Short mmCIF file of C-alpha atoms and ligand atoms in Angstrom, two decimals:
data_model
loop_
_atom_site.label_atom_id
_atom_site.label_comp_id
_atom_site.label_asym_id
_atom_site.label_seq_id
_atom_site.Cartn_x
_atom_site.Cartn_y
_atom_site.Cartn_z
CA MET L 1 48.77 -131.85 88.24
CA TYR L 2 50.05 -135.67 88.62
CA SER L 3 47.81 -138.32 87.55
CA LEU L 4 48.78 -140.12 90.55
CA ILE L 5 51.00 -139.50 93.66
CA ILE L 6 51.89 -142.34 96.24
CA LYS L 7 53.10 -140.23 99.35
CA ASN L 8 55.08 -141.43 102.50
CA ALA L 9 56.60 -144.54 100.87
CA LYS L 10 59.44 -146.47 101.78
CA VAL L 11 61.07 -146.53 98.02
CA VAL L 12 63.07 -149.19 97.26
CA ASP L 13 64.16 -148.55 93.82
CA GLY L 14 65.34 -151.89 92.41
CA SER L 15 68.95 -151.25 92.46
CA GLY L 16 69.63 -153.29 95.59
CA LYS L 17 71.48 -150.38 97.17
CA ASN L 18 70.22 -149.21 100.78
CA SER L 19 67.25 -147.09 100.55
CA SER L 20 66.62 -143.89 101.92
CA PRO L 21 65.58 -143.68 105.69
CA GLU L 22 63.02 -140.99 104.84
CA LEU L 23 59.63 -141.56 103.51
CA LEU L 24 59.09 -140.23 99.78
CA ASP L 25 56.55 -139.20 97.46
CA VAL L 26 56.47 -140.77 94.01
CA ALA L 27 54.46 -138.71 91.06
CA VAL L 28 53.07 -140.24 88.02
CA GLU L 29 52.03 -138.64 84.80
CA LYS L 30 50.16 -140.92 82.60
CA ASP L 31 52.49 -143.87 82.28
CA GLU L 32 55.88 -142.67 83.61
CA ILE L 33 57.40 -141.73 86.86
CA VAL L 34 57.96 -137.83 86.53
CA ASN L 35 59.28 -136.92 90.31
CA ILE L 36 60.44 -138.82 93.21
CA GLY L 37 61.22 -136.60 96.42
CA LYS L 38 60.17 -135.43 99.79
CA ASN L 39 56.89 -133.65 100.23
CA LEU L 40 55.86 -133.23 96.69
CA SER L 41 52.90 -131.12 95.55
CA PRO L 42 49.88 -133.08 96.51
CA LYS L 43 48.07 -131.75 93.42
CA ALA L 44 47.19 -135.26 91.74
CA HIS L 45 43.94 -136.94 90.20
CA LYS L 46 44.61 -139.45 92.67
CA VAL L 47 46.53 -139.86 95.97
CA ILE L 48 47.54 -143.06 97.73
CA ASP L 49 48.96 -142.61 101.29
CA ALA L 50 51.81 -145.39 101.62
CA GLU L 51 52.05 -144.93 105.39
CA GLY L 52 55.52 -145.95 105.53
CA LYS L 53 55.23 -149.32 103.27
CA VAL L 54 57.47 -150.45 100.54
CA LEU L 55 57.02 -148.91 97.30
CA ALA L 56 59.05 -151.17 94.83
CA PRO L 57 59.56 -151.23 90.96
CA GLY L 58 56.86 -153.80 89.65
CA PHE L 59 58.47 -157.21 89.49
CA VAL L 60 60.17 -158.70 86.29
CA ASP L 61 59.55 -162.51 85.95
CA LEU L 62 62.48 -163.77 83.76
CA GLN L 63 61.10 -167.25 83.49
CA ASN L 64 57.29 -167.50 82.74
CA HIS L 65 55.20 -169.97 81.01
CA SER L 66 51.98 -168.19 80.61
CA ASP L 67 52.16 -168.96 76.85
CA SER L 68 52.76 -172.71 77.32
CA TYR L 69 49.93 -172.92 79.54
CA TRP L 70 47.69 -170.93 76.98
CA GLN L 71 47.13 -168.22 79.59
CA ILE L 72 48.06 -165.33 77.53
CA PHE L 73 44.93 -166.34 75.67
CA ASP L 74 42.51 -168.00 78.07
CA ASN L 75 43.30 -165.51 80.91
CA PRO L 76 45.12 -162.42 79.67
CA SER L 77 44.44 -160.71 83.07
CA LEU L 78 47.03 -163.05 84.28
CA ASP L 79 45.79 -162.71 87.91
CA SER L 80 47.94 -164.90 89.71
CA LEU L 81 51.07 -162.84 88.47
CA VAL L 82 49.62 -159.28 88.93
CA SER L 83 48.30 -160.36 92.41
CA GLN L 84 52.05 -161.03 93.42
CA GLY L 85 53.31 -157.74 92.17
CA PHE L 86 54.86 -158.96 88.89
CA THR L 87 54.24 -156.22 86.09
CA THR L 88 56.25 -157.77 83.24
CA ILE L 89 57.01 -161.49 82.11
CA ALA L 90 59.29 -163.08 79.81
CA ILE L 91 57.77 -165.90 77.74
CA GLY L 92 59.00 -168.26 75.27
CA GLN L 93 60.87 -170.42 77.79
CA CYS L 94 62.39 -173.87 77.92
CA GLY L 95 62.64 -174.10 74.11
CA ALA L 96 59.12 -173.75 73.36
CA SER L 97 57.45 -170.51 72.11
CA LEU L 98 54.43 -170.00 70.10
CA ALA L 99 56.28 -168.51 67.31
CA PRO L 100 58.09 -168.44 64.77
CA LEU L 101 55.81 -171.31 63.16
CA VAL L 102 57.81 -172.40 60.13
CA SER L 103 55.50 -175.60 59.46
CA SER L 104 52.56 -177.44 61.37
CA SER L 105 55.37 -179.29 63.63
CA ALA L 106 56.65 -176.09 65.27
CA PRO L 107 53.92 -175.55 67.77
CA LEU L 108 53.88 -179.31 68.96
CA ALA L 109 56.83 -178.28 71.37
CA MET L 110 54.26 -176.71 73.44
CA GLN L 111 52.00 -179.84 73.82
CA LYS L 112 53.56 -181.11 76.96
CA TRP L 113 52.50 -178.11 78.80
CA HIS L 114 48.80 -177.77 77.02
CA SER L 115 46.94 -179.55 74.63
CA LEU L 116 46.83 -177.46 71.73
CA GLU L 117 43.35 -179.13 70.21
CA GLY L 118 41.30 -176.52 68.73
CA ALA L 119 43.88 -173.59 69.14
CA ASN L 120 43.83 -171.05 66.36
CA LEU L 121 47.26 -170.21 65.66
CA ASN L 122 46.92 -167.66 62.77
CA TRP L 123 50.41 -166.34 62.51
CA GLN L 124 53.55 -167.73 61.29
CA THR L 125 56.45 -165.28 61.72
CA PHE L 126 57.59 -163.69 65.40
CA GLU L 127 56.59 -160.19 63.83
CA GLU L 128 52.86 -161.58 63.07
CA PHE L 129 52.71 -163.37 66.58
CA LEU L 130 53.63 -160.21 68.13
CA ASN L 131 51.08 -158.36 66.19
CA VAL L 132 48.41 -160.75 67.20
CA LEU L 133 49.37 -160.38 70.77
CA SER L 134 49.33 -156.76 70.59
CA GLU L 135 45.90 -156.84 69.66
CA ARG L 136 44.72 -157.25 73.34
CA LYS L 137 45.89 -155.79 76.81
CA TYR L 138 47.41 -157.99 79.44
CA GLY L 139 47.50 -157.74 83.08
CA THR L 140 51.38 -157.40 82.93
CA ASN L 141 53.67 -156.49 80.17
CA VAL L 142 54.78 -159.27 78.10
CA ALA L 143 58.17 -159.95 76.52
CA SER L 144 58.95 -162.91 74.29
CA LEU L 145 61.72 -164.98 73.47
CA VAL L 146 62.09 -167.44 70.70
CA GLY L 147 61.93 -171.14 71.79
CA TYR L 148 64.54 -173.10 69.94
CA ALA L 149 62.46 -176.27 70.08
CA THR L 150 59.47 -174.69 68.19
CA LEU L 151 61.93 -173.11 65.49
CA ARG L 152 63.97 -176.33 65.08
CA ARG L 153 61.06 -178.52 64.95
CA GLY L 154 59.42 -176.50 62.28
CA ILE L 155 62.45 -177.25 60.13
CA VAL L 156 63.03 -180.74 60.86
CA GLY L 157 59.74 -182.21 62.53
CA ASP L 158 60.42 -185.43 64.45
CA GLU L 159 63.55 -186.38 62.96
CA ILE L 160 66.47 -186.92 65.55
CA ARG L 161 69.33 -185.55 63.60
CA ALA L 162 71.97 -182.95 63.66
CA LEU L 163 70.82 -179.82 61.23
CA GLU L 164 72.57 -179.75 57.80
CA LYS L 165 74.10 -176.68 56.65
CA PRO L 166 71.24 -175.07 54.75
CA GLU L 167 68.85 -175.81 57.38
CA LEU L 168 71.27 -173.98 60.06
CA GLU L 169 71.53 -171.07 57.82
CA ALA L 170 67.74 -171.16 57.51
CA VAL L 171 67.53 -171.36 61.66
CA LYS L 172 69.93 -168.32 61.90
CA LYS L 173 68.01 -166.16 59.28
CA ILE L 174 64.53 -166.54 60.85
CA LEU L 175 66.17 -166.06 64.45
CA LYS L 176 67.44 -162.98 63.22
CA GLU L 177 64.36 -161.83 61.79
CA SER L 178 62.82 -162.76 65.03
CA PHE L 179 65.20 -160.49 66.94
CA GLN L 180 64.58 -157.57 64.53
CA ALA L 181 61.02 -158.24 65.13
CA GLY L 182 61.41 -157.58 68.77
CA ALA L 183 62.25 -160.97 70.60
CA PHE L 184 64.22 -160.39 73.55
CA GLY L 185 66.22 -163.86 73.44
CA LEU L 186 66.38 -167.42 72.51
CA SER L 187 65.57 -170.30 74.96
CA SER L 188 66.53 -173.84 74.86
CA GLY L 189 65.19 -176.78 76.91
CA LEU L 190 68.19 -179.18 76.42
CA SER L 191 66.39 -182.02 78.28
CA TYR L 192 63.43 -181.98 76.40
CA ALA L 193 62.74 -184.61 73.70
CA HIS L 194 63.51 -182.50 70.84
CA GLU L 195 66.65 -180.91 71.81
CA ILE L 196 68.66 -183.59 73.74
CA ILE L 197 70.43 -184.53 70.72
CA ILE L 198 71.45 -180.87 70.04
CA SER L 199 75.45 -180.70 69.61
CA GLN L 200 77.46 -178.10 71.18
CA LEU L 201 78.57 -176.94 67.80
CA GLU L 202 75.07 -176.14 67.02
CA LEU L 203 74.31 -174.46 70.34
CA PHE L 204 77.54 -172.37 69.96
CA GLU L 205 76.19 -171.15 66.14
CA LEU L 206 73.28 -170.00 67.93
CA ALA L 207 75.00 -168.34 70.69
CA LYS L 208 76.97 -166.10 68.61
CA LEU L 209 73.96 -164.93 66.82
CA VAL L 210 72.32 -164.25 70.10
CA SER L 211 75.37 -162.24 71.16
CA GLU L 212 75.47 -160.42 68.23
CA ASN L 213 72.22 -159.35 68.49
CA LYS L 214 72.63 -158.35 72.05
CA ALA L 215 69.87 -160.80 73.28
CA LEU L 216 69.44 -163.15 76.21
CA PHE L 217 70.20 -166.80 75.88
CA SER L 218 67.76 -168.62 78.26
CA VAL L 219 68.59 -172.30 79.13
CA HIS L 220 67.05 -175.19 80.69
CA LEU L 221 69.83 -177.36 81.55
CA ARG L 222 70.29 -180.87 80.02
CA SER L 223 70.41 -182.64 83.57
CA GLU L 224 69.23 -180.98 86.76
CA SER L 225 70.25 -184.07 88.92
CA SER L 226 73.51 -186.04 88.96
CA GLU L 227 75.19 -184.30 85.80
CA ALA L 228 74.12 -180.80 86.70
CA ILE L 229 77.34 -179.62 87.02
CA GLU L 230 78.55 -181.15 83.73
CA SER L 231 75.41 -179.30 82.34
CA VAL L 232 76.39 -175.94 83.72
CA GLU L 233 79.95 -175.94 82.45
CA GLU L 234 78.78 -177.03 78.91
CA VAL L 235 76.61 -173.85 78.72
CA LEU L 236 79.31 -172.05 80.44
CA GLU L 237 81.99 -173.12 77.69
CA ILE L 238 79.51 -171.86 75.09
CA ALA L 239 78.91 -168.47 76.95
CA ARG L 240 82.70 -168.34 77.04
CA SER L 241 83.32 -168.54 73.64
CA SER L 242 80.54 -166.40 72.37
CA ASP L 243 80.38 -163.54 74.95
CA LEU L 244 76.77 -164.60 75.64
CA ASN L 245 74.46 -162.92 78.00
CA LEU L 246 73.31 -166.32 79.41
CA LYS L 247 70.52 -167.04 82.14
CA ILE L 248 70.16 -170.72 83.52
CA SER L 249 66.52 -171.28 84.11
CA HIS L 250 65.07 -172.73 87.37
CA LEU L 251 68.31 -173.69 88.80
CA LYS L 252 68.03 -176.60 91.24
CA ILE L 253 69.77 -179.91 92.19
CA ARG L 254 67.04 -182.65 91.93
CA GLY L 255 67.43 -185.89 93.99
CA ALA L 256 68.56 -186.40 97.37
CA ALA L 257 71.92 -188.04 96.26
CA ASN L 258 72.69 -185.20 94.41
CA TRP L 259 72.00 -182.36 96.67
CA LYS L 260 75.42 -182.18 98.34
CA ASN L 261 76.59 -180.89 95.08
CA HIS L 262 75.03 -177.56 95.08
CA THR L 263 77.65 -175.59 96.85
CA HIS L 264 80.21 -176.76 94.12
CA LEU L 265 77.71 -175.62 91.52
CA LEU L 266 77.51 -172.31 92.71
CA GLU L 267 81.28 -172.10 93.10
CA VAL L 268 81.47 -173.03 89.13
CA LEU L 269 78.97 -170.28 88.41
CA GLU L 270 80.89 -167.64 90.44
CA ASN L 271 84.28 -168.46 89.17
CA ALA L 272 82.87 -168.35 85.48
CA TYR L 273 81.14 -164.82 86.43
CA HIS L 274 84.49 -163.49 87.90
CA LYS L 275 86.22 -164.44 84.80
CA GLY L 276 83.76 -162.26 82.88
CA ILE L 277 81.10 -164.55 81.87
CA ARG L 278 77.62 -162.81 82.20
CA VAL L 279 75.86 -165.69 83.81
CA HIS L 280 73.18 -165.22 85.94
CA PHE L 281 70.19 -167.68 86.95
CA ASP L 282 66.57 -167.79 88.39
CA SER L 283 64.98 -169.84 90.95
CA TYR L 284 61.82 -170.33 92.83
CA PRO L 285 61.19 -170.61 96.69
CA TYR L 286 59.74 -174.11 96.57
CA GLU L 287 60.74 -177.89 97.17
CA THR L 288 58.55 -179.51 94.93
CA ILE L 289 59.13 -179.55 91.13
CA TRP L 290 56.40 -179.50 88.28
CA GLN L 291 57.37 -181.35 85.24
CA PRO L 292 56.13 -183.30 82.52
CA LEU L 293 55.89 -186.75 83.52
CA TYR L 294 57.45 -188.11 80.32
CA SER L 295 60.71 -186.30 80.93
CA TYR L 296 61.66 -188.92 83.47
CA LEU L 297 61.84 -191.83 80.91
CA PRO L 298 65.18 -192.49 79.63
CA LYS L 299 66.63 -190.33 77.04
CA TRP L 300 66.43 -192.92 74.03
CA ALA L 301 62.61 -193.51 74.82
CA ILE L 302 61.56 -189.86 74.53
CA GLU L 303 63.94 -188.75 71.66
CA GLY L 304 61.61 -188.06 68.57
CA GLY L 305 58.61 -187.22 70.36
CA ARG L 306 55.24 -188.79 71.66
CA ASN L 307 54.43 -191.02 69.10
CA LEU L 308 57.67 -192.85 68.95
CA MET L 309 57.49 -192.98 72.81
CA LEU L 310 54.02 -194.73 72.65
CA LYS L 311 55.65 -197.05 69.93
CA HIS L 312 58.32 -198.13 72.28
CA PHE L 313 55.50 -198.87 74.91
CA SER L 314 53.72 -201.24 72.72
CA ASP L 315 56.98 -203.21 72.17
CA PRO L 316 57.61 -205.89 75.20
CA VAL L 317 61.10 -205.75 74.87
CA GLN L 318 61.27 -201.93 74.87
CA LYS L 319 58.87 -201.48 77.66
CA ASN L 320 60.67 -203.78 79.98
CA LYS L 321 63.77 -201.72 79.28
CA ILE L 322 62.12 -198.57 80.16
CA LEU L 323 60.51 -200.35 83.36
CA ALA L 324 64.06 -201.54 84.53
CA TYR L 325 65.28 -198.05 84.06
CA LEU L 326 62.33 -196.64 86.30
CA ASN L 327 62.89 -199.27 88.49
CA SER L 328 66.43 -198.25 89.05
CA SER L 329 66.05 -194.93 89.41
CA ASP L 330 65.92 -193.35 92.92
CA VAL L 331 62.79 -191.22 92.11
CA LYS L 332 59.93 -192.47 94.74
CA TRP L 333 57.37 -193.00 91.88
CA SER L 334 54.39 -193.81 94.33
CA ASP L 335 54.48 -190.45 95.91
CA ILE L 336 54.60 -188.48 92.44
CA VAL L 337 51.39 -186.40 92.37
CA LEU L 338 49.01 -185.97 88.97
CA ALA L 339 48.62 -182.23 88.89
CA SER L 340 47.23 -182.16 85.08
CA THR L 341 46.27 -184.39 82.22
CA GLY L 342 45.20 -183.80 78.75
CA ASN L 343 41.95 -185.77 79.09
CA ARG L 344 39.82 -185.97 82.02
CA LEU L 345 41.63 -188.53 83.75
CA GLN L 346 40.27 -189.20 87.31
CA PHE L 347 42.99 -189.03 89.22
CA LEU L 348 43.91 -185.25 89.42
CA GLY L 349 45.73 -184.97 92.92
CA LYS L 350 46.29 -188.53 93.48
CA THR L 351 49.67 -189.99 93.49
CA ILE L 352 51.02 -192.64 91.12
CA GLY L 353 50.98 -194.86 94.06
CA HIS L 354 47.17 -194.72 94.25
CA VAL L 355 46.81 -195.41 90.33
CA ALA L 356 48.87 -198.23 90.58
CA LYS L 357 47.03 -199.77 93.56
CA ASN L 358 43.67 -199.39 91.70
CA LEU L 359 44.94 -200.87 88.61
CA GLU L 360 46.95 -203.66 90.65
CA ILE L 361 50.03 -202.96 88.54
CA SER L 362 53.50 -201.48 89.94
CA SER L 363 54.12 -197.86 90.40
CA GLU L 364 56.55 -197.99 87.32
CA ALA L 365 53.81 -199.56 85.18
CA ALA L 366 51.40 -197.04 86.39
CA VAL L 367 53.62 -194.28 85.06
CA LEU L 368 53.66 -195.77 81.44
CA HIS L 369 49.85 -196.19 81.73
CA VAL L 370 49.09 -192.71 82.85
CA LEU L 371 51.57 -191.68 79.97
CA GLU L 372 49.54 -193.86 77.42
CA HIS L 373 46.18 -193.01 78.36
CA ALA L 374 46.15 -189.17 79.63
CA GLY L 375 46.90 -187.40 76.52
CA SER L 376 50.15 -185.51 75.46
CA GLU L 377 49.90 -183.02 78.53
CA VAL L 378 50.80 -184.96 82.03
CA LEU L 379 52.23 -182.77 84.56
CA VAL L 380 53.23 -183.87 88.04
CA PHE L 381 54.31 -182.61 91.16
CA GLU L 382 57.40 -184.18 92.85
CA LYS L 383 59.24 -183.17 96.12
CA ASN L 384 62.80 -183.79 95.25
CA LEU L 385 64.65 -180.62 96.12
CA ASP L 386 66.07 -179.62 99.70
CA GLU L 387 65.30 -176.56 101.62
CA SER L 388 68.95 -175.34 102.25
CA SER L 389 70.13 -175.54 98.43
CA VAL L 390 66.83 -173.86 97.57
CA GLU L 391 67.67 -171.10 100.16
CA ASP L 392 71.01 -170.82 98.90
CA PHE L 393 70.09 -170.38 95.40
CA MET L 394 67.55 -167.94 96.10
CA TYR L 395 69.81 -165.69 98.36
CA HIS L 396 72.86 -165.91 95.89
CA PRO L 397 74.13 -162.83 94.31
CA LEU L 398 73.85 -164.33 90.77
CA GLY L 399 70.29 -165.54 91.45
CA PHE L 400 66.97 -163.77 90.19
CA VAL L 401 63.45 -164.95 91.37
CA GLY L 402 61.28 -166.51 88.59
CA THR L 403 58.10 -168.25 88.77
CA ASP L 404 58.80 -170.66 86.05
CA GLY L 405 54.78 -170.85 86.31
CA GLY L 406 51.75 -169.06 84.38
CA GLY L 407 49.14 -166.48 85.24
CA PHE L 408 46.13 -167.95 86.15
CA GLY L 409 42.62 -166.83 87.62
CA ILE L 410 41.45 -167.72 90.75
CA ASN L 411 38.19 -169.34 89.36
CA GLN L 412 40.06 -171.40 86.63
CA LYS L 413 40.08 -174.64 88.98
CA GLY L 414 40.06 -178.04 87.31
CA LYS L 415 43.48 -178.88 86.99
CA LEU L 416 46.24 -178.20 89.73
CA VAL L 417 48.82 -175.70 89.18
CA HIS L 418 52.02 -175.34 91.17
CA PRO L 419 51.64 -172.81 93.93
CA ARG L 420 54.56 -170.89 92.56
CA CYS L 421 52.10 -169.63 90.05
CA PHE L 422 50.41 -167.70 92.76
CA GLY L 423 52.88 -167.36 95.68
CA THR L 424 56.50 -167.03 94.31
CA ALA L 425 57.38 -163.27 95.05
CA PRO L 426 55.46 -162.86 98.47
CA LYS L 427 57.01 -166.35 99.71
CA PHE L 428 60.44 -165.24 98.95
CA LEU L 429 60.10 -161.50 100.43
CA LYS L 430 58.65 -163.16 103.58
CA MET L 431 61.85 -165.69 103.54
CA VAL L 432 63.90 -162.55 103.56
CA ILE L 433 62.27 -160.55 106.01
CA GLU L 434 62.10 -163.46 108.38
CA SER L 435 65.73 -164.65 107.87
CA SER L 436 67.39 -161.41 107.17
CA LYS L 437 70.04 -163.52 105.14
CA ILE L 438 70.00 -160.51 102.64
CA THR L 439 68.59 -156.99 102.75
CA LEU L 440 65.08 -156.33 101.60
CA GLU L 441 66.79 -153.92 98.91
CA GLU L 442 68.78 -157.05 97.54
CA ALA L 443 65.67 -159.05 97.53
CA VAL L 444 63.46 -156.45 95.81
CA HIS L 445 66.70 -156.13 93.30
CA LYS L 446 66.41 -159.89 92.56
CA LEU L 447 62.49 -159.42 91.55
CA SER L 448 62.99 -156.19 89.52
CA GLY L 449 66.29 -154.20 88.75
CA GLY L 450 68.34 -157.41 88.14
CA PRO L 451 66.01 -159.43 85.76
CA ALA L 452 65.12 -156.26 83.72
CA GLN L 453 68.65 -155.59 83.14
CA LYS L 454 69.34 -159.09 82.20
CA LEU L 455 66.43 -159.03 79.89
CA GLY L 456 67.67 -155.85 78.36
CA LEU L 457 64.70 -153.57 79.45
CA VAL L 458 65.79 -149.74 79.13
CA ASP L 459 62.94 -148.24 81.13
CA ARG L 460 61.55 -150.57 83.67
CA GLY L 461 63.00 -152.42 86.81
CA PHE L 462 63.77 -149.58 88.72
CA LEU L 463 61.96 -146.46 90.36
CA ARG L 464 63.53 -143.70 88.55
CA ILE L 465 62.38 -140.37 87.09
CA GLY L 466 61.36 -140.97 83.23
CA TYR L 467 61.20 -144.78 83.80
CA LYS L 468 57.65 -146.35 83.42
CA ALA L 469 55.34 -146.26 86.02
CA ASP L 470 55.27 -150.16 86.85
CA MET L 471 55.21 -150.06 91.02
CA VAL L 472 54.24 -152.24 93.45
CA LEU L 473 53.38 -151.23 97.13
CA PHE L 474 53.43 -153.77 99.83
CA ASP L 475 53.38 -154.25 103.52
CA PRO L 476 56.47 -156.08 104.74
CA GLU L 477 54.78 -156.94 107.90
CA LYS L 478 51.62 -158.76 106.07
CA ILE L 479 53.41 -160.00 102.99
CA SER L 480 52.76 -163.80 102.75
CA ASP L 481 51.72 -166.58 100.11
CA LYS L 482 48.79 -168.72 100.79
CA ALA L 483 48.51 -171.26 97.71
CA THR L 484 49.32 -174.67 98.31
CA TYR L 485 49.79 -177.82 96.47
CA GLU L 486 46.09 -179.26 97.28
CA ASN L 487 44.60 -175.67 96.79
CA PRO L 488 46.83 -173.54 94.61
CA TYR L 489 44.16 -170.82 93.86
CA GLN L 490 44.70 -168.67 96.46
CA TYR L 491 46.02 -165.05 96.27
CA SER L 492 48.68 -163.88 98.35
CA GLU L 493 48.59 -161.27 101.38
CA GLY L 494 50.57 -157.89 101.93
CA ILE L 495 50.28 -156.60 97.96
CA GLU L 496 48.44 -153.45 98.39
CA HIS L 497 48.61 -151.61 95.10
CA VAL L 498 50.07 -152.68 91.78
CA LEU L 499 50.47 -150.28 88.72
CA VAL L 500 51.46 -151.42 85.17
CA ASN L 501 52.05 -148.43 82.89
CA GLY L 502 50.34 -146.18 85.23
CA VAL L 503 47.17 -148.03 85.34
CA SER L 504 46.17 -149.35 88.50
CA VAL L 505 45.52 -153.17 88.17
CA LEU L 506 45.38 -154.10 92.08
CA SER L 507 44.00 -151.52 94.36
CA GLU L 508 43.84 -151.82 98.28
CA GLY L 509 44.56 -155.59 97.81
CA LYS L 510 42.08 -156.17 95.17
CA LEU L 511 42.44 -156.77 91.45
CA THR L 512 40.65 -153.72 89.74
CA GLY L 513 39.86 -155.55 86.55
CA GLU L 514 41.67 -152.91 84.53
CA LEU L 515 44.56 -154.14 82.26
CA GLY L 516 47.67 -152.07 81.93
CA GLY L 517 50.05 -154.31 80.02
CA ARG L 518 51.70 -154.10 76.78
CA VAL L 519 53.30 -156.40 74.45
CA LEU L 520 57.25 -155.37 74.61
CA ARG L 521 59.57 -155.35 71.65
CA LYS L 522 63.05 -155.29 72.10
CA LYS L 523 64.68 -152.18 71.25
ZN1 ZN J 601 61.96 -175.49 81.96
#
């Protein structure tokens, strides 16, 4: 007697290979897939008739910020992700994680996404963090990476300098302990305030250790605009000399003047891959980015963190230099939309242009005004990607689909979140079905088997006997995202059932309230 059987499904197994034209049954016993075949015995506690719809492995989000947005604590059901079919997420991205906390400076790496005021961080090591996380259940399984800004900042605080040898040794020791505790990899946010200055040599030392521990290196490039290709080459060089398992986060080319470079950028990646470098990337199917506002300032103005940045603002000479820099850039400041702020500024959903008009100042001055008065967390939307490069990235064989978002609940309104938090997977699947640029099997692979292997999951990402029962049943004729920039808090359509470790977290299109997700540790 099975716990569950799903009958008459078009089984797309996550491998990317063409699926059987015949409809199959999949049987589950507790948390495991125990049988796949035609006309299996219908004896089960629960039977779902798939009526020919697509049964796929649960989706694996290789690029998730549910920790940065504090959602793993505020909203462990991670509804906006489960409702898209995600059953595993990898947090600790872009250099920021919630562990290891070497000193009180460490968690500050998170504050650009979410104010940490009042947060109770009662752990220190990665092991302790995973133990605290393990006290609860989640909507999805949760795998964690070590954020390098968190680790490094715990050692040198806001000091802008290279690590001294004993410090580097300490970094390596803590990193190794974190891998032993179950961290799946290391992430770095090379464009952010505390990582801009990291040298290639330091990165290489880290990469060697990551490689020795068979872990993943997830990198947010130094530049995603005019120097994107150089930034890709920088990390490829490191991967080449350390045999690294490398993933580039949220690959994109920002700014109209740079869009033409996207084919060359993909060629650089393909060439590296064909020479044996284990490089992949993730991207999301949207043309608008969601960023901390401070990251638009010149490098020298953000090095060393928020307090130093505010000091520059109060010095008229420095302030004018920053304003001149903003003025000379091709960003349309007046069109940038304020999505969230650390305190309750009244301008959510309004543009910088609107703020500037209200205050009777220039848009550039309004940027600094908001940064100064709206707390450490100021996130904005900027439409600066083009449709064709986004599509080329999404359909590329080296690409996976990652939300770069967090798991939010539908009633958590207040701030605006990027619609990708709610709609990434359905939007991508709909794109694929409408365009036929790649097969549905290849699309599912980019959401499941591909990222699962990249992350090093051994029993998830595929519909195979002996694998965990993480599954999603969707209707390819109805699948569609609904979330918008103005109203992101909307679930997608066409996802009918989601199972996590055999637990039904979404049934007949509705969240059940059950939580099946576990904290994963790398084996
Ligand atoms: Zn990032």
